[in-house]
Coordinates of C-alpha atoms in Angstrom, one line a residue:
M1 CA 2.7 8.0 21.8
A2 CA 0.3 7.2 19.0
I3 CA -3.3 8.5 19.0
V4 CA -5.9 6.1 17.8
K5 CA -9.6 6.6 18.2
P6 CA -12.7 4.5 17.9
F7 CA -15.3 5.6 15.4
K8 CA -18.8 4.8 14.3
A9 CA -18.3 2.9 11.1
V10 CA -20.7 3.0 8.2
R11 CA -20.8 -0.6 6.9
A12 CA -22.9 -3.2 5.2
K13 CA -25.3 -5.5 7.0
R14 CA -23.9 -8.9 7.9
D15 CA -25.7 -10.7 5.0
K16 CA -24.4 -8.3 2.4
A17 CA -20.8 -7.7 3.5
A18 CA -19.4 -10.2 1.0
L19 CA -21.3 -8.5 -1.9
V20 CA -20.6 -4.9 -0.9
S21 CA -16.8 -4.9 -0.2
S22 CA -14.5 -4.8 -3.1
K23 CA -10.8 -4.8 -4.0
S24 CA -9.2 -1.5 -4.6
Y25 CA -10.7 0.1 -7.7
E26 CA -7.4 0.3 -9.5
V27 CA -6.8 -3.5 -9.7
Y28 CA -9.8 -4.2 -11.9
T29 CA -9.5 -4.4 -15.7
P30 CA -12.3 -2.7 -17.7
E31 CA -13.7 -6.2 -18.4
M32 CA -13.6 -7.3 -14.8
L33 CA -15.2 -4.0 -13.7
N34 CA -18.1 -4.2 -16.1
S35 CA -18.8 -7.8 -15.1
K36 CA -18.9 -6.8 -11.4
L37 CA -21.1 -3.8 -12.1
A38 CA -23.5 -5.8 -14.3
F39 CA -24.1 -8.8 -12.0
N40 CA -23.8 -7.3 -8.5
P41 CA -26.1 -4.5 -7.6
Y42 CA -24.6 -4.3 -4.1
T43 CA -20.9 -3.9 -4.9
F44 CA -19.2 -0.7 -3.7
L45 CA -17.9 -0.3 -7.2
H46 CA -21.2 1.2 -8.1
V47 CA -20.4 4.0 -5.6
I48 CA -17.0 4.8 -6.9
N49 CA -18.0 4.3 -10.6
P50 CA -21.1 6.4 -10.5
G51 CA -21.4 6.9 -14.3
Y52 CA -22.3 3.3 -14.8
K53 CA -25.9 4.2 -13.8
Y54 CA -26.1 6.3 -17.0
H55 CA -24.0 4.0 -19.2
K56 CA -21.3 6.7 -19.1
Q57 CA -18.1 5.6 -17.4
D58 CA -15.7 8.4 -18.5
I59 CA -16.9 11.0 -16.1
T60 CA -13.9 12.6 -14.4
G61 CA -12.9 15.4 -12.0
E62 CA -15.1 17.1 -9.5
L63 CA -18.4 16.0 -11.2
R64 CA -17.4 12.4 -10.7
F65 CA -16.5 13.0 -7.1
K66 CA -19.9 14.6 -6.4
L67 CA -21.7 11.7 -8.1
V68 CA -19.7 9.3 -5.9
H69 CA -21.1 11.1 -2.9
N70 CA -24.6 10.8 -4.4
R71 CA -24.2 7.0 -5.0
Y72 CA -23.0 6.7 -1.4
L73 CA -26.1 8.5 -0.1
E74 CA -28.2 6.1 -2.2
F75 CA -26.6 3.1 -0.6
K76 CA -27.4 4.5 2.8
E77 CA -31.0 5.4 1.7
D78 CA -31.5 1.8 0.4
E79 CA -30.2 0.5 3.8
I80 CA -27.3 -1.3 2.1
F81 CA -25.2 0.7 4.6
F82 CA -25.9 1.5 8.2
Q83 CA -23.9 3.3 10.8
D84 CA -22.9 1.7 14.1
E85 CA -24.5 3.4 17.1
L86 CA -21.5 3.1 19.3
P87 CA -17.9 4.1 18.5
G88 CA -15.6 1.2 18.3
F89 CA -12.5 -0.4 16.8
Y90 CA -12.7 -3.2 14.2
I91 CA -10.5 -6.2 14.2
Y92 CA -10.0 -7.4 10.6
Q93 CA -8.4 -10.7 9.7
K94 CA -7.4 -11.7 6.1
I95 CA -6.4 -15.3 5.5
T96 CA -4.8 -16.3 2.2
A97 CA -3.2 -19.5 1.0
T98 CA 0.1 -18.4 2.4
N99 CA -0.5 -15.7 5.0
S100 CA -2.8 -14.6 7.8
F101 CA -3.0 -11.0 8.7
C102 CA -4.9 -9.7 11.8
G103 CA -5.0 -6.0 12.8
I104 CA -7.2 -3.2 14.0
I105 CA -9.1 -0.7 11.9
S106 CA -9.2 2.7 13.7
A107 CA -9.2 6.4 13.2
T108 CA -5.6 7.8 13.3
S109 CA -4.5 11.3 13.9
V110 CA -3.5 14.0 11.5
E111 CA -1.6 15.5 14.3
D112 CA 0.5 12.3 14.6
Y113 CA 1.3 12.6 10.9
H114 CA 2.5 16.2 11.3
N115 CA 4.5 15.4 14.4
D116 CA 6.2 12.5 12.8
V117 CA 4.6 9.8 15.0
I118 CA 3.2 8.5 11.7
K119 CA 6.2 8.2 9.4
K120 CA 6.4 7.6 5.7
H121 CA 9.0 5.8 3.6
E122 CA 8.0 7.0 0.1
G123 CA 7.7 10.3 -1.6
T124 CA 4.3 11.4 -3.1
L125 CA 3.3 13.2 -6.2
K126 CA 1.7 16.7 -5.6
E127 CA -0.7 16.2 -8.4
R128 CA -2.1 13.0 -6.9
E129 CA -2.2 14.5 -3.4
L130 CA -4.3 17.4 -4.6
L131 CA -6.6 15.2 -6.7
F132 CA -7.3 12.9 -3.8
E133 CA -7.7 15.8 -1.4
N134 CA -10.5 17.1 -3.7
Y135 CA -12.0 13.6 -3.9
L136 CA -12.1 13.4 -0.1
K137 CA -13.6 16.9 0.2
N138 CA -16.4 16.1 -2.2
T139 CA -17.2 12.6 -0.9
G140 CA -16.7 13.0 2.8
F141 CA -15.5 9.5 3.6
N142 CA -12.6 7.1 3.7
A143 CA -13.5 3.7 2.3
E144 CA -10.0 2.1 2.1
P145 CA -7.8 2.3 5.2
V146 CA -4.2 3.3 5.1
L147 CA -2.0 0.4 6.1
L148 CA 0.2 1.2 9.1
T149 CA 2.5 -1.1 10.9
Y150 CA 3.9 -1.0 14.5
P151 CA 6.3 -3.0 16.7
D152 CA 4.5 -6.0 18.1
N153 CA 2.7 -5.2 21.4
D154 CA 1.6 -7.9 23.9
D155 CA -1.2 -5.8 25.4
I156 CA -2.8 -5.1 22.0
S157 CA -2.3 -8.7 20.8
S158 CA -4.1 -10.0 23.9
I159 CA -7.2 -8.0 23.1
I160 CA -7.1 -9.2 19.5
K161 CA -6.8 -12.8 20.7
K162 CA -9.8 -12.3 23.0
Y163 CA -12.1 -11.2 20.3
T164 CA -10.9 -13.6 17.6
K165 CA -12.0 -16.5 19.8
E166 CA -15.6 -15.3 19.4
R167 CA -18.0 -15.4 16.4
A168 CA -17.0 -12.8 13.9
E169 CA -19.5 -10.1 12.8
Y170 CA -18.5 -10.8 9.2
E171 CA -17.1 -14.1 7.9
F172 CA -16.9 -14.6 4.1
S173 CA -14.7 -15.7 1.3
S174 CA -13.9 -13.8 -1.9
T175 CA -13.4 -15.3 -5.3
D176 CA -9.6 -15.2 -5.0
K177 CA -10.0 -17.9 -2.2
T178 CA -9.2 -15.4 0.6
S179 CA -11.1 -15.5 3.9
H180 CA -12.2 -12.2 5.5
L181 CA -13.4 -11.9 9.2
L182 CA -14.4 -8.7 11.1
W183 CA -15.1 -8.3 14.8
V184 CA -16.6 -5.2 16.3
V185 CA -15.0 -3.9 19.5
N186 CA -17.3 -1.4 21.3
D187 CA -17.0 -2.4 24.9
K188 CA -15.8 0.7 26.7
K189 CA -13.1 -1.1 28.7
D190 CA -11.7 -2.9 25.7
V191 CA -11.8 0.4 23.7
A192 CA -9.8 2.1 26.4
K193 CA -7.3 -0.8 26.5
I194 CA -6.7 -0.4 22.8
E195 CA -6.2 3.3 23.1
Q196 CA -3.9 2.9 26.0
G197 CA -2.0 0.1 24.2
F198 CA -1.2 2.4 21.3
K199 CA -0.1 5.3 23.6
E200 CA 2.8 3.0 24.4
V201 CA 3.7 2.8 20.7
D202 CA 6.2 5.5 19.8
T203 CA 5.9 5.3 16.0
L204 CA 3.5 4.1 13.3
Y205 CA 5.0 3.4 9.9
I206 CA 3.0 3.9 6.7
A207 CA 3.3 0.6 4.8
D208 CA 0.8 1.4 2.0
G209 CA -1.4 4.4 1.3
H210 CA 1.1 7.3 1.3
H211 CA -1.1 9.5 -1.0
R212 CA -4.2 8.8 0.9
S213 CA -2.7 9.8 4.2
T214 CA -1.0 12.9 2.8
S215 CA -4.3 14.0 1.1
S216 CA -6.2 13.4 4.3
C217 CA -3.8 15.7 6.1
L218 CA -4.0 18.4 3.4
L219 CA -7.8 18.4 3.7
A220 CA -7.7 18.5 7.5
D221 CA -5.4 21.5 7.4
R222 CA -7.7 23.2 4.9
L223 CA -10.9 22.5 6.9
A224 CA -9.2 23.6 10.1
K225 CA -8.4 27.0 8.6
E226 CA -12.0 27.4 7.2
N227 CA -13.5 26.5 10.6
P228 CA -13.5 29.4 13.1
N229 CA -14.6 27.0 15.8
H230 CA -11.9 24.4 15.1
T231 CA -11.1 22.3 18.2
G232 CA -8.9 19.5 16.8
K233 CA -11.5 16.9 17.8
E234 CA -13.5 17.1 14.6
A235 CA -13.8 14.0 12.5
Y236 CA -11.7 15.5 9.7
N237 CA -8.7 15.5 12.1
F238 CA -8.5 11.7 11.7
F239 CA -8.3 9.2 8.8
M240 CA -9.1 5.5 8.7
S241 CA -6.1 3.1 9.1
Y242 CA -5.5 -0.6 9.5
L243 CA -2.9 -1.1 12.2
L244 CA -0.9 -4.3 11.7
P245 CA 1.9 -5.7 13.9
E246 CA 5.2 -5.6 11.9
S247 CA 5.8 -9.3 12.3
Q248 CA 2.7 -10.0 10.1
L249 CA 3.7 -7.6 7.3
S250 CA 4.8 -9.2 4.1
I251 CA 7.3 -7.4 1.9
Y252 CA 8.2 -8.4 -1.7
E253 CA 10.6 -6.9 -4.2
F254 CA 10.0 -5.2 -7.5
N255 CA 12.0 -6.4 -10.5
R256 CA 13.4 -3.8 -12.9
F257 CA 13.0 -4.1 -16.7
I258 CA 15.0 -1.8 -19.0
K259 CA 14.1 -1.1 -22.6
D260 CA 17.6 -0.2 -24.0
L261 CA 21.2 -0.3 -23.0
N262 CA 21.8 3.4 -23.5
G263 CA 23.7 2.8 -26.8
L264 CA 25.9 0.0 -25.5
T265 CA 26.2 -3.5 -26.8
P266 CA 25.6 -6.4 -24.3
H267 CA 29.4 -7.0 -24.1
E268 CA 30.1 -3.3 -23.6
F269 CA 27.4 -3.2 -20.9
L270 CA 29.0 -6.2 -19.1
I271 CA 32.4 -4.5 -19.2
E272 CA 30.9 -1.3 -17.6
L273 CA 29.3 -3.5 -14.9
D274 CA 32.6 -5.2 -14.2
T275 CA 34.0 -2.0 -12.7
I276 CA 31.6 -2.2 -9.6
F277 CA 30.4 -5.8 -9.6
R278 CA 32.0 -9.3 -9.7
I279 CA 30.0 -11.0 -12.4
E280 CA 29.2 -14.7 -12.8
N281 CA 27.5 -16.1 -15.9
R282 CA 24.8 -18.5 -14.7
K283 CA 23.7 -19.2 -18.3
Q284 CA 20.2 -20.7 -18.2
E285 CA 20.0 -21.2 -14.5
L286 CA 17.1 -19.2 -13.0
Y287 CA 19.3 -17.3 -10.6
K288 CA 17.9 -15.4 -7.6
P289 CA 20.0 -13.5 -5.1
K290 CA 20.6 -15.1 -1.7
E291 CA 22.2 -12.2 0.1
K292 CA 21.9 -8.4 0.3
H293 CA 24.0 -6.5 -2.2
H294 CA 23.7 -9.4 -4.7
F295 CA 21.6 -9.0 -7.8
S296 CA 20.3 -11.2 -10.5
M297 CA 20.4 -10.0 -14.1
Y298 CA 19.0 -11.4 -17.4
L299 CA 20.7 -10.2 -20.5
N300 CA 21.0 -11.5 -24.1
G301 CA 19.5 -14.9 -23.2
E302 CA 21.5 -15.6 -20.1
F303 CA 21.3 -15.1 -16.3
Y304 CA 24.1 -13.4 -14.4
A305 CA 24.9 -13.0 -10.8
L306 CA 26.2 -9.6 -9.8
Y307 CA 28.1 -9.2 -6.5
L308 CA 28.8 -5.7 -5.4
R309 CA 32.5 -4.8 -5.0
K310 CA 32.0 -3.3 -1.5
S311 CA 35.5 -1.9 -1.3
L312 CA 34.7 0.3 -4.3
Y313 CA 31.2 1.4 -3.0
N314 CA 30.7 4.3 -0.6
F315 CA 28.3 3.3 2.2
T316 CA 27.3 6.6 3.9
D317 CA 23.9 5.9 5.5
S318 CA 21.0 3.5 5.7
L319 CA 19.7 4.5 2.3
S320 CA 23.0 3.9 0.6
R321 CA 22.9 0.3 1.9
L322 CA 19.5 -0.4 0.3
D323 CA 19.7 -2.7 -2.7
A324 CA 17.3 -0.6 -4.8
Q325 CA 19.4 2.5 -4.1
I326 CA 22.7 0.6 -4.9
L327 CA 21.3 -0.5 -8.3
Y328 CA 20.2 3.0 -9.1
T329 CA 23.5 4.7 -8.1
T330 CA 25.8 2.1 -9.8
V331 CA 23.8 1.0 -12.8
L332 CA 20.6 2.7 -13.7
K333 CA 21.8 6.3 -13.5
P334 CA 25.5 6.2 -14.5
I335 CA 25.5 3.4 -17.1
L336 CA 21.9 3.3 -18.4
G337 CA 21.2 7.0 -18.2
I338 CA 18.0 6.7 -16.1
E339 CA 17.9 9.6 -13.7
D340 CA 14.1 9.9 -13.0
I341 CA 13.3 6.3 -12.0
R342 CA 9.7 7.2 -11.2
N343 CA 8.8 8.7 -14.7
D344 CA 11.4 7.5 -17.2
S345 CA 9.6 5.4 -19.8
K346 CA 12.8 3.2 -20.3
I347 CA 12.2 1.5 -17.0
V348 CA 9.2 -0.7 -16.0
Y349 CA 8.6 -2.4 -12.6
S350 CA 6.9 -5.7 -11.8
Q351 CA 6.5 -7.2 -8.3
D352 CA 8.1 -10.6 -7.9
K353 CA 5.5 -12.3 -5.7
S354 CA 4.1 -14.6 -8.3
D355 CA 6.3 -15.0 -11.4
S356 CA 10.1 -15.2 -11.0
L357 CA 10.3 -16.2 -14.7
E358 CA 9.3 -12.7 -15.7
L359 CA 13.0 -11.7 -15.5
K360 CA 13.5 -14.0 -18.5
T361 CA 10.3 -14.0 -20.4
K362 CA 9.9 -10.2 -20.7
V363 CA 13.4 -9.8 -22.0
D364 CA 13.0 -12.8 -24.4
S365 CA 9.9 -11.2 -25.8
G366 CA 12.0 -8.4 -27.2
E367 CA 10.2 -5.6 -25.2
F368 CA 13.2 -5.2 -22.9
K369 CA 16.9 -5.5 -23.2
V370 CA 17.9 -6.4 -19.6
S371 CA 16.2 -7.1 -16.3
F372 CA 17.3 -7.0 -12.6
G373 CA 16.2 -8.8 -9.5
M374 CA 17.1 -8.4 -5.8
L375 CA 16.1 -9.6 -2.4
P376 CA 13.1 -7.9 -0.7
T377 CA 13.6 -5.0 1.6
T378 CA 13.3 -6.0 5.3
I379 CA 11.1 -4.2 7.8
S380 CA 14.3 -3.4 9.7
E381 CA 15.7 -1.7 6.7
L382 CA 12.5 0.2 6.1
K383 CA 12.4 1.5 9.7
E384 CA 16.1 2.4 9.7
I385 CA 15.7 4.5 6.6
V386 CA 12.5 6.2 7.9
D387 CA 13.9 6.9 11.3
A388 CA 16.8 8.6 9.7
G389 CA 14.4 11.0 7.9
L390 CA 15.1 9.5 4.5
L391 CA 12.9 8.2 1.7
M392 CA 13.3 5.0 -0.3
P393 CA 13.3 5.0 -4.1
P394 CA 10.0 4.4 -5.9
K395 CA 8.9 0.8 -6.3
T396 CA 11.3 -0.5 -3.6
T397 CA 8.6 -2.5 -1.8
Y398 CA 5.4 -4.4 -2.7
I399 CA 3.7 -4.8 0.6
E400 CA 0.8 -7.0 1.7
P401 CA -1.9 -7.2 2.9
K402 CA -3.8 -5.3 0.2
L403 CA -7.0 -4.1 1.8
R404 CA -10.6 -4.2 0.6
S405 CA -12.7 -1.1 0.2
A406 CA -15.9 -0.5 2.2
L407 CA -15.5 -3.2 4.9
T408 CA -15.8 -0.2 7.2
I409 CA -16.3 3.5 6.1
Y410 CA -15.1 6.5 8.1
E411 CA -17.2 9.7 7.6
F412 CA -15.9 13.2 8.3

């Protein structure tokens, strides 16, 4: 039974929503960031890049976090932001050239995270957890929701359909030719229906935002200990999430690029691979796998198809059947000597959504010796691994939608 709650969002007025909301801070190059800051006084980037006001953008640590809070207060004082009077849910639809996503922004429960109702599929880095916990403590808000997915539910879908037939509170397009629509759900009966609908959902799966959710839970635990009158109903016991039906989730793969062959020549490397894979030389054909446990490889100017010799591989659990794990246990670790696939500088990852030719071009450039491609992980694989209490290797999934910051803000 998942606990989701309505909340009084802080958000931009209708006429400024397109100007205020932004992509995640991390996707902007320095040039793009400076351009946005210079020409748009309303962008939320001014809040999370507070040093720009003083022509000093290298402010870090707790001082930066406190200045973020100050800029946030200024946006409220200047009435760029206002807070809804009634608690509600927010239906957000994102429409791209290839996909349409429509889900519900809500407050989700730290208790559910601790009780494994909200489940994760990736490990997190303690340093980043603590850094973001400190950020949350100093700023006092969530501006970018955690992406959670759940099995499709007819009752929840019917409420979404009811509202999306009406005029949206926000309706605008961003410069990447994406449409954004937001509906406010504050009718008490519909709010209750949404809450009840999610009580019928046994599990919510974190699709994107593992560090944000973990950090929110760390902060909630800390504040609970510091509060002698803690009840469990305080705002810090929840974090903002975007709840999306699993049928709408898009999962793409990450390609692997390796900088050296661990002392082997290309021919010696192929011979090593032959012990666990049946190998076909596809020469200049841009080969992409068509089945699970098949891999594409680009080496020394040619494409190869690698087919796992299943009789020689030990399938023990759902994780061992995952292509990313198979590549790690059969090639990356034993042959190429890459044990720490998160931090080893010999391996680089690139999501394969837009440029399949990268497998070839990055190796041909001389920067890498070999590249590997595979099929995307399915939502069924992800859930099976998570439900078994296991974690997937880093950079196994590139998941969409990627969510904007400051469409709605959750204060605690």
